[in-house]
Coordinates of C-alpha atoms and ligand atoms in Angstrom, one line a residue:
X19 CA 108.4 107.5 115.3
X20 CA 112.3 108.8 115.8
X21 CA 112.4 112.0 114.8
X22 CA 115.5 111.6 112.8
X23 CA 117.3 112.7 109.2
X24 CA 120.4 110.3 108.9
X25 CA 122.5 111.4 105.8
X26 CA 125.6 109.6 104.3
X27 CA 127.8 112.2 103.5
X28 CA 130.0 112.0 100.5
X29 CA 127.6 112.2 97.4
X30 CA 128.0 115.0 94.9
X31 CA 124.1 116.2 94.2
X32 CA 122.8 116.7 90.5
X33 CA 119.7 117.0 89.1
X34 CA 117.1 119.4 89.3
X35 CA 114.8 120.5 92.2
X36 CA 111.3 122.4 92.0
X37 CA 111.7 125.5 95.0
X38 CA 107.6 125.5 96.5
X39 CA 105.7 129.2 96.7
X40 CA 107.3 130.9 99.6
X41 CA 106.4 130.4 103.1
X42 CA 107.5 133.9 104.0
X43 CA 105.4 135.9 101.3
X44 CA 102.6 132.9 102.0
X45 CA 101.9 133.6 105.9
X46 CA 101.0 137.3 105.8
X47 CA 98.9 136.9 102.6
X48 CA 97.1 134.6 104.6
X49 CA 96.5 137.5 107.2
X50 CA 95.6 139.7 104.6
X51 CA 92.9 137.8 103.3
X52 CA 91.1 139.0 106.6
X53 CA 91.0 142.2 105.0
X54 CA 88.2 141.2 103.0
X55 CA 85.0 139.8 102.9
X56 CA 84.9 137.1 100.4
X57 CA 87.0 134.0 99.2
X58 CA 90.5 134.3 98.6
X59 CA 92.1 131.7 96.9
X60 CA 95.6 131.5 96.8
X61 CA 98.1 128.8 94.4
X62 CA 101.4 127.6 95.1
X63 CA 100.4 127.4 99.3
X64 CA 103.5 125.3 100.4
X65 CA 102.4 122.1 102.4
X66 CA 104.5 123.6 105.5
X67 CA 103.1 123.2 109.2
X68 CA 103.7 127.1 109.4
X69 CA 100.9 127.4 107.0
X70 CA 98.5 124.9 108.6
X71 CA 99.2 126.7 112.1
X72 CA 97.9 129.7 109.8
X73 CA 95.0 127.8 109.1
X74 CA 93.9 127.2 112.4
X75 CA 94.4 130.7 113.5
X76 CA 92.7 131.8 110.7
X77 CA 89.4 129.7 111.6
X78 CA 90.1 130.5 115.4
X79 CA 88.9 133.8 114.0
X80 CA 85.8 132.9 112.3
X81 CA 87.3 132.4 108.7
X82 CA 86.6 129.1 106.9
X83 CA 89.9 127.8 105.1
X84 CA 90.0 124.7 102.8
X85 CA 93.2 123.6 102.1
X86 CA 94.5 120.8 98.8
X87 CA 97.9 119.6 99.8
X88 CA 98.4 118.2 96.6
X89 CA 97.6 121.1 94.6
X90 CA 98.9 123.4 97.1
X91 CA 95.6 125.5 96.7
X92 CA 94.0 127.0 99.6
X93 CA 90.5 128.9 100.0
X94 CA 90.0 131.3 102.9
X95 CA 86.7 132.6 103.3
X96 CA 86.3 135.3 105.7
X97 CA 82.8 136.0 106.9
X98 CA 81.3 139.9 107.8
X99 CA 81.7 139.5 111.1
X100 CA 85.1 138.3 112.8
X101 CA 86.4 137.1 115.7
X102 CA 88.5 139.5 117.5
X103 CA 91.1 137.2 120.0
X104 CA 93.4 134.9 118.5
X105 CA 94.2 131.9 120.8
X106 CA 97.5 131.8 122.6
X107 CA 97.8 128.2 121.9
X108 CA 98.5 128.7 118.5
X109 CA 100.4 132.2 118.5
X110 CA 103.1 130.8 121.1
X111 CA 104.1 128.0 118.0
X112 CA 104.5 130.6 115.3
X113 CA 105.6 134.1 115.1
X114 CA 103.8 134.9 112.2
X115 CA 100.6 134.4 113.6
X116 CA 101.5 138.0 114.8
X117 CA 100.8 139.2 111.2
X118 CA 96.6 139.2 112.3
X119 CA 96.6 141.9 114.3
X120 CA 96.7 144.7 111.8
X121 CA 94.3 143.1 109.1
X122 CA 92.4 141.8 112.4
X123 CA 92.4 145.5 113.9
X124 CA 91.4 147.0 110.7
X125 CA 88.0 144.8 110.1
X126 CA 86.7 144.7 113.2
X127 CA 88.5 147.9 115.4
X128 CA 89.7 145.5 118.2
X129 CA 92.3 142.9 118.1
X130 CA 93.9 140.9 120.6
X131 CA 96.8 138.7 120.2
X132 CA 98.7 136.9 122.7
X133 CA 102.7 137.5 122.4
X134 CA 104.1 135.6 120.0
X135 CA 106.8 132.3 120.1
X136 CA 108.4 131.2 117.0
X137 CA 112.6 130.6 116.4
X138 CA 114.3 131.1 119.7
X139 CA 116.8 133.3 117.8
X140 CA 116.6 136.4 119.8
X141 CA 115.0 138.6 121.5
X142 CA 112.7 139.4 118.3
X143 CA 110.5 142.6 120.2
X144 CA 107.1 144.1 118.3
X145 CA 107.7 147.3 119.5
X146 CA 107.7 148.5 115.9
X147 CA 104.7 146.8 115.0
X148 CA 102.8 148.1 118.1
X149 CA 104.3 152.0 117.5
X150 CA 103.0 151.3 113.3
X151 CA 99.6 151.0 114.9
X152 CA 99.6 153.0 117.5
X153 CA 100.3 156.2 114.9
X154 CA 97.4 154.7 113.0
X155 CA 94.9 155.8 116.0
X156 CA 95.0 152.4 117.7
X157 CA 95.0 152.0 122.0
X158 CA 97.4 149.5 122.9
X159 CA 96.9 147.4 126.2
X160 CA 99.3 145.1 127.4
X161 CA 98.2 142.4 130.0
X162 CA 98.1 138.8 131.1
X163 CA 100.2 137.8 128.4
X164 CA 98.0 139.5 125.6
X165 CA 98.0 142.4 123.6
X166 CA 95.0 144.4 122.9
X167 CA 94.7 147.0 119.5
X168 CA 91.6 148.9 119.8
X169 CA 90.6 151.7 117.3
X170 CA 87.5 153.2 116.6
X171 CA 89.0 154.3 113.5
X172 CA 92.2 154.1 111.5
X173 CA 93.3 156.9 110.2
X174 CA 96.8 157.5 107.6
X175 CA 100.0 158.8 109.3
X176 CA 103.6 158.8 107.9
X177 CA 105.2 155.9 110.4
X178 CA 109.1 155.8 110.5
X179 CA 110.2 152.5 111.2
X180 CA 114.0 152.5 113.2
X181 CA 114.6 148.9 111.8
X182 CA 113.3 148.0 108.3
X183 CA 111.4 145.1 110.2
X184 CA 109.6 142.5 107.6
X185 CA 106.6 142.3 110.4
X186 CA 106.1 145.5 111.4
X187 CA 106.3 146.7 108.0
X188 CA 103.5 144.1 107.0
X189 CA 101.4 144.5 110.0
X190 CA 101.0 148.2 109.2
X191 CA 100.3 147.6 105.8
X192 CA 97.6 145.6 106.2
X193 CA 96.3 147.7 109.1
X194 CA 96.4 151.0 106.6
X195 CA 94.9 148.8 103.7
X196 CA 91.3 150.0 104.8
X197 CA 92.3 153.1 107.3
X198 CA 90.9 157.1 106.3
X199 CA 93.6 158.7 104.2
X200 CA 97.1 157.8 103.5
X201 CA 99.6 156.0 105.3
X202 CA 103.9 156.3 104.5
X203 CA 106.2 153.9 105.9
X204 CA 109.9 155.2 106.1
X205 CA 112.7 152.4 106.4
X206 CA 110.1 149.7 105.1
X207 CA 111.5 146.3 104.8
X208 CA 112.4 145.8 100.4
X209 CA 111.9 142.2 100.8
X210 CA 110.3 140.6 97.9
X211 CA 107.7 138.8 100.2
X212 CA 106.6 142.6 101.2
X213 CA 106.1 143.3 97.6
X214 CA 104.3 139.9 96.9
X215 CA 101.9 141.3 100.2
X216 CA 101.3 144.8 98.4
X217 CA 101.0 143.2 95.1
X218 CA 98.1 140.6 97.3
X219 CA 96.4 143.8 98.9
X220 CA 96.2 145.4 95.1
X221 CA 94.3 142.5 93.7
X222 CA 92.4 142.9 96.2
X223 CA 91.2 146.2 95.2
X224 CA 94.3 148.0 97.9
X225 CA 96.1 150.8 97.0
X226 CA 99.6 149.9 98.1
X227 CA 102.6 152.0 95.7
X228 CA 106.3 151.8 96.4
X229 CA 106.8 148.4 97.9
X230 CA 110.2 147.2 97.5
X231 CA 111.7 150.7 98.1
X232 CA 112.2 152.4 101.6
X233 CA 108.7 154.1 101.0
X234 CA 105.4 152.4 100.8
X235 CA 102.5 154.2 100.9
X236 CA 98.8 152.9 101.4
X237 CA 95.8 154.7 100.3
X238 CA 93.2 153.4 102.6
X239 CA 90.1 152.0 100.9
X240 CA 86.5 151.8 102.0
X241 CA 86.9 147.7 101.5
X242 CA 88.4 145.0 99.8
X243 CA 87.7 142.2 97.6
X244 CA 88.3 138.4 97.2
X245 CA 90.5 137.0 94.7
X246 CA 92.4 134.2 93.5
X247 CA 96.4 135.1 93.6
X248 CA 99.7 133.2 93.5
X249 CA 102.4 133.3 95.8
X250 CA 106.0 134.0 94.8
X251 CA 108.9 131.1 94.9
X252 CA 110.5 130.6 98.1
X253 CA 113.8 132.3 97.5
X254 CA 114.8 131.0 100.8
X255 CA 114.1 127.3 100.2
X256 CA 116.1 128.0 96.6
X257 CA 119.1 129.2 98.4
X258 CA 119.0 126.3 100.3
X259 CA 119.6 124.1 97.3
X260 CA 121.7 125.8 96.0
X261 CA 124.2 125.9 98.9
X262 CA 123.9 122.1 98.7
X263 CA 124.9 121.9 95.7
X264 CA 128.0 124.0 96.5
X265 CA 129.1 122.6 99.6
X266 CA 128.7 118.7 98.2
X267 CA 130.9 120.1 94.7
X268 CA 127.6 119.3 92.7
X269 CA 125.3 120.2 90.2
X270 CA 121.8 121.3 90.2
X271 CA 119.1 123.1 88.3
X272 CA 116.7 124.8 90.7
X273 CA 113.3 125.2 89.3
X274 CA 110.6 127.8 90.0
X275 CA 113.0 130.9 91.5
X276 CA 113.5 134.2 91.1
X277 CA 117.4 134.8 90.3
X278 CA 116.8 138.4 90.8
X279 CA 115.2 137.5 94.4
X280 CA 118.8 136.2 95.1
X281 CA 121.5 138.6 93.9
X282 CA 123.3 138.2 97.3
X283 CA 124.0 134.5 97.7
X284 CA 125.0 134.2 93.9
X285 CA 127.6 137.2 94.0
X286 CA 128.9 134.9 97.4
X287 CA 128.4 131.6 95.7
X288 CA 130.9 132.8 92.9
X289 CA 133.6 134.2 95.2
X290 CA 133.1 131.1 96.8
X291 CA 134.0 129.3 93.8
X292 CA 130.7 128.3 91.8
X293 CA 129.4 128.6 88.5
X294 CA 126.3 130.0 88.4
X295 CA 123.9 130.3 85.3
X296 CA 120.5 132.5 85.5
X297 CA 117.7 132.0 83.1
X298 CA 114.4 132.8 83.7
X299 CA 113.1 130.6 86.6
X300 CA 115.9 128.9 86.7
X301 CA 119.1 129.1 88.4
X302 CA 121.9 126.3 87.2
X303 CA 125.0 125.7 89.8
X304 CA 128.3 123.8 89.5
X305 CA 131.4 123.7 91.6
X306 CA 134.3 121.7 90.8
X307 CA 137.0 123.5 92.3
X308 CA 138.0 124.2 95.9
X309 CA 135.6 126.4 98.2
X310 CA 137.3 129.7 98.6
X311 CA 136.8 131.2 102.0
X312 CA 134.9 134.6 102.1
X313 CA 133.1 137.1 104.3
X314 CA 129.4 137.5 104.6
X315 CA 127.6 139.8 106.0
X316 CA 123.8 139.7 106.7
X317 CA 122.0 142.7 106.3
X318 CA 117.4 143.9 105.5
X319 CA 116.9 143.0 101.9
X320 CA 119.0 143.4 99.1
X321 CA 121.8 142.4 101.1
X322 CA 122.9 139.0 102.6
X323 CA 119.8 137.2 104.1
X324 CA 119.7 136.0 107.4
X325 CA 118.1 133.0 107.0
X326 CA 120.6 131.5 104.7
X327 CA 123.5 132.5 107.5
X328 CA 123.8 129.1 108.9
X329 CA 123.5 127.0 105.6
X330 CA 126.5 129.5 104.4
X331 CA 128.3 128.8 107.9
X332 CA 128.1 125.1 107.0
X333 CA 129.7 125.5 103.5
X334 CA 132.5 127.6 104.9
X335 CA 133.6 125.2 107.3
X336 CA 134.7 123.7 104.6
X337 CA 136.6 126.9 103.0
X338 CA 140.3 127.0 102.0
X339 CA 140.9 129.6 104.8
X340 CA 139.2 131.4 107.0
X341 CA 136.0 133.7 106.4
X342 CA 134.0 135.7 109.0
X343 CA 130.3 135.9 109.0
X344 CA 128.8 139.2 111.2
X345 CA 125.3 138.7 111.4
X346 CA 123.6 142.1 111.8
X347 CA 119.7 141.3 111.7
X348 CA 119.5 138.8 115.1
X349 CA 121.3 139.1 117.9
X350 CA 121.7 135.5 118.8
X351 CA 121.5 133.4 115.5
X352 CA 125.2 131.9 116.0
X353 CA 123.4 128.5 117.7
X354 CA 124.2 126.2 114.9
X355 CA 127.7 127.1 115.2
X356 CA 127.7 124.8 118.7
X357 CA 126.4 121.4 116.3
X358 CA 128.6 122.3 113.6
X359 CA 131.5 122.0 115.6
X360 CA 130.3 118.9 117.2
X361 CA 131.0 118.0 113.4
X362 CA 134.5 119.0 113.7
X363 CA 134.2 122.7 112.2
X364 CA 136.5 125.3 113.7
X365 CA 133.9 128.1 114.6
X366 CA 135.1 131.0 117.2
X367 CA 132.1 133.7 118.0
X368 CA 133.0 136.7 118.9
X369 CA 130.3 139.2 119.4
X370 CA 127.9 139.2 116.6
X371 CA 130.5 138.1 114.4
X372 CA 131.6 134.3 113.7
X373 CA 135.2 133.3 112.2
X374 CA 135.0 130.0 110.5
X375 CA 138.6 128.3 109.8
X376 CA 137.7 126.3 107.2
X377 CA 138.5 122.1 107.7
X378 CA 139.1 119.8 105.5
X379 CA 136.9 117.6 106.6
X380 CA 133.8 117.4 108.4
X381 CA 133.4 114.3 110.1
X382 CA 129.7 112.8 110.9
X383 CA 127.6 113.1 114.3
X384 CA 124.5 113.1 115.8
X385 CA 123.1 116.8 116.0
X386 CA 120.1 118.8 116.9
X387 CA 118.4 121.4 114.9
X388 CA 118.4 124.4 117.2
X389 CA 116.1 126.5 114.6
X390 CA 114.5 126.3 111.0
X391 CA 116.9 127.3 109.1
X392 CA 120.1 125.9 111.7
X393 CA 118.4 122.3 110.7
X394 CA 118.9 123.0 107.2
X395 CA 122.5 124.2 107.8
X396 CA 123.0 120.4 109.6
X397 CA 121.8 118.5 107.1
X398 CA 123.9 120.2 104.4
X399 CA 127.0 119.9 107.0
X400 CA 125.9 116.3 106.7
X401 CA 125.8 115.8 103.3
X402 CA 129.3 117.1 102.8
X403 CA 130.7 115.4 105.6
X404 CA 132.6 111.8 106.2
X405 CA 130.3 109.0 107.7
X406 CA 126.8 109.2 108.9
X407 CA 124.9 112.3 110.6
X408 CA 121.6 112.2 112.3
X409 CA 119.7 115.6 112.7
X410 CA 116.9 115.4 115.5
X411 CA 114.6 118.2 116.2
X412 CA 113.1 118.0 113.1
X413 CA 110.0 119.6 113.5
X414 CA 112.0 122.5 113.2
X415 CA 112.4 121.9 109.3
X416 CA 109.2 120.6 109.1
X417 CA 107.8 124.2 109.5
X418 CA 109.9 125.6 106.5
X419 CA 110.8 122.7 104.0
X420 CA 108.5 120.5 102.2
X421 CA 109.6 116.5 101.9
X422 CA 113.2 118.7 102.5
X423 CA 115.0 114.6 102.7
X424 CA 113.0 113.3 99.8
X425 CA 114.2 116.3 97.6
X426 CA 117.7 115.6 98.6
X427 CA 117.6 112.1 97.6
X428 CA 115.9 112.7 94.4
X429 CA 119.3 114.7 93.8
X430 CA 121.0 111.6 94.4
X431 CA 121.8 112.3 98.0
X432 CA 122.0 109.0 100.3
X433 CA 119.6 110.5 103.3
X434 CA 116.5 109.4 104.9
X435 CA 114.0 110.2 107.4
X436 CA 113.9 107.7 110.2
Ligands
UD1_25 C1 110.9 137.7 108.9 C2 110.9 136.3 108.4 C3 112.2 135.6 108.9 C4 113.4 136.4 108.6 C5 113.2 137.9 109.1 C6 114.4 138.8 108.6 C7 108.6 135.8 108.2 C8 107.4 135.0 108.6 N1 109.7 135.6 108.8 O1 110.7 137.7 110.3 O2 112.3 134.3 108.3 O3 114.5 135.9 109.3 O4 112.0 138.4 108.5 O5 114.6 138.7 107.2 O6 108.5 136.5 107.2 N2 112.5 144.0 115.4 C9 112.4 144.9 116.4 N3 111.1 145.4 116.7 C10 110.0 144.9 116.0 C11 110.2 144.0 115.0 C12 111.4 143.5 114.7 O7 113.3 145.4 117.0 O8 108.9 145.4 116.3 C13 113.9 143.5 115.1 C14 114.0 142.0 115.4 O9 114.2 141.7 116.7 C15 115.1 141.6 114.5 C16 115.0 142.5 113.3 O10 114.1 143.6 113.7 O11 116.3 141.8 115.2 C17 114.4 141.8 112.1 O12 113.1 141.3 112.4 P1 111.9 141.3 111.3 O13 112.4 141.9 110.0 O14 110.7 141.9 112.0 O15 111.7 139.7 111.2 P2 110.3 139.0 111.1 O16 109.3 139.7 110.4 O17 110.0 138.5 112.5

């Protein structure tokens, strides 16, 4: 099978699209369902292959997980005792898998990962993770590839994180869910998948306050319980849409979102030049005028997310002018900027900063998706542009975006997956 989407550009979407749970708040509540000994069962699991890799490193550690693709319902049962070393055949695929080590560490006082793979979009160092858990009481060894937590107890610190990292932030979270005494992080990641986590680990019977400020603090508990829990919309997936609908000069209704998850792409969807309604779960966008070029930023959560940098790069190819997007949380996520050009976009990087000269036109090609969310940014490139573009690499979309194609074309969109 070719691992192709081919998209006729040229077709203004409408119609409404149905955002699935988040993969991003999904993957470490998976983690954290180590943390107890039980069933979890969580609703609104997007059928993602990030969450099936999740799966298997969750039953490479002696957990049992069942999942219903078509009710995207999954049951986790972790047993008393766990497995304490998750493969390196798995981690290298996915980042995330990173996210066992604390809940892993906390059950069982020894956890070993191997160092993780995931987006080639920098140099993406754990560093913060490892110095979380090391203040906790854990012994970190380093070696052959692996990395080693051991701790014959966990005991509450005040950790001061020089990044608000998403990962680290979670990892030590989980890890102080079931330490002695009380644990502050300072500069925590505010992103709403941290507070979906906390709000996971309190169901759970967790004592997690403050999430979605700077300041979280976990009062450890003696253990935790099972429960059944619902995962927030995918606010990434959302933005996705709705930067389609803006850079083909449509208009959509996106279903089952947050608006309040996405204050920074709408306040730089209407400079841009949309018309955005918000109602509750819903988020209605128009554009019928020209795009207006604009700068953007991408900064830790509330500000401009990084992951919807290259779909926004795509759009303002297409700007009346010229806009510059400095991307502050990676240090090398400018790589769709190569295949948008190939498109005939007029992209100069400089630094970490990218100046888009907006085109006319973009003219169809055959690209590659270089990472998740630089696949998305193709395929919207292709939607908008003249004559046919094929996106290869696709298994890089396949690990963020359900049926991604098939939603497109229910908008009215003439693509297909070869
Ligand atoms: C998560 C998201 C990812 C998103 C990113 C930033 C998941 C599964 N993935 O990734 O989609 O793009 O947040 O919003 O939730 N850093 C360090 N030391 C560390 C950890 C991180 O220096 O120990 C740096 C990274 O190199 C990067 C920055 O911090 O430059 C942000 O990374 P982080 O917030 O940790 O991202 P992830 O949790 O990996």
């Amino acid at each position: 099978m070719k691992d192709i989407i081919a998209v006729e550009g040229g077709v203004k979407l409408s119609g409404e699209v149905r955002a699935e749970g988040a993969k991003n708040a999904c993957l470490p509540i998976m983690a954290a369902s180590l943390l107890c000994e039980g069933r979890v069962v969580l609703q609104e699991v997007p059928p993602l292959e990030d969450v099936l890799t999740m799966c298997k490193v969750l039953n490479a550690l002696g957990a049992r997980t069942k999942y219903d693709k078509r009710q995207k319902k999954l049951q986790i049962e972790t047993p008393a005792v766990l497995k304490t070393k998750a493969p390196y055949n798995l981690v290298r695929k996915m980042r995330a898998s990173f996210l066992v080590l604390g809940p892993l560490l906390a059950r069982t006082g020894r956890a070993g990962v191997s160092l993780p793979g995931g987006c080639a979009i920098g140099i993406r160092p754990i560093d913060l993770h490892l110095k979380g858990l090391k203040a906790l009481g854990a012994e970190v060894i380093i070696g052959h590839g692996y990395i080693e937590t051991v701790a014959a107890k966990i005991c509450g610190e005040r950790v001061y994180l020089d990044f608000p990292s998403v990962g680290a932030t979670e990892n030590i979270m989980m890890a102080a869910a079931l330490a002695e005494g009380t644990t502050v992080i300072e500069n925590a990641a505010e992103e709403p998948e941290v507070v979906d986590l906390a709000r996971f680990i309190n169901a759970m019977g967790g004592r997690v306050s403050g999430a979605g400020t700077d300041t979280v603090s976990i009062h450890g508990v003696a253990s935790l319980k099972g429960v059944e829990y619902t995962v927030i919309p995918d606010r990434i997936e959302a933005g996705t849409f709705m930067i389609a609908a803006a850079i083909t000069g449509g208009s959509v209704t996106v279903k089952n979102i947050i608006p309040a998850h996405l204050t920074a792409l709408i306040a730089k969807l209407r400079e841009v030049g949309c018309e955005i309604e918000e109602d509750e779960g819903i988020i209605h966008i128009f554009r019928e005028g020209p795009i207006r070029a604009v700068d953007v930023k991408t900064l830790p959560y509330p500000g401009f997310p990084t992951d919807l940098q290259s779909p926004m790069m795509a759009l303002l190819s297409l700007a009346k002018g010229a806009s510059v997007i400095t991307e502050t949380v990676f240090e090398n996520r400018f790589m769709h900027a190569d295949e948008l050009r190939r498109m005939g976009a007029q992209i100069k990087i400089e630094g970490n900063s990218a100046i888009i000269t907006g085109r006319e036109k973009l003219y169809g090609a055959p690209v590659r998706a270089t990472d998740l969310r630089a696949g998305a940014a193709l395929v919207l490139a292709g939607l908008a542009a003249e004559g046919r573009t094929e996106v290869g690499a696709l298994y890089h979309i396949d690990r963020g975006y359900f049926r991604f194609a098939e939603k497109l074309a229910a908008l009215g969109a003439r693509i297909r997956r070869l």
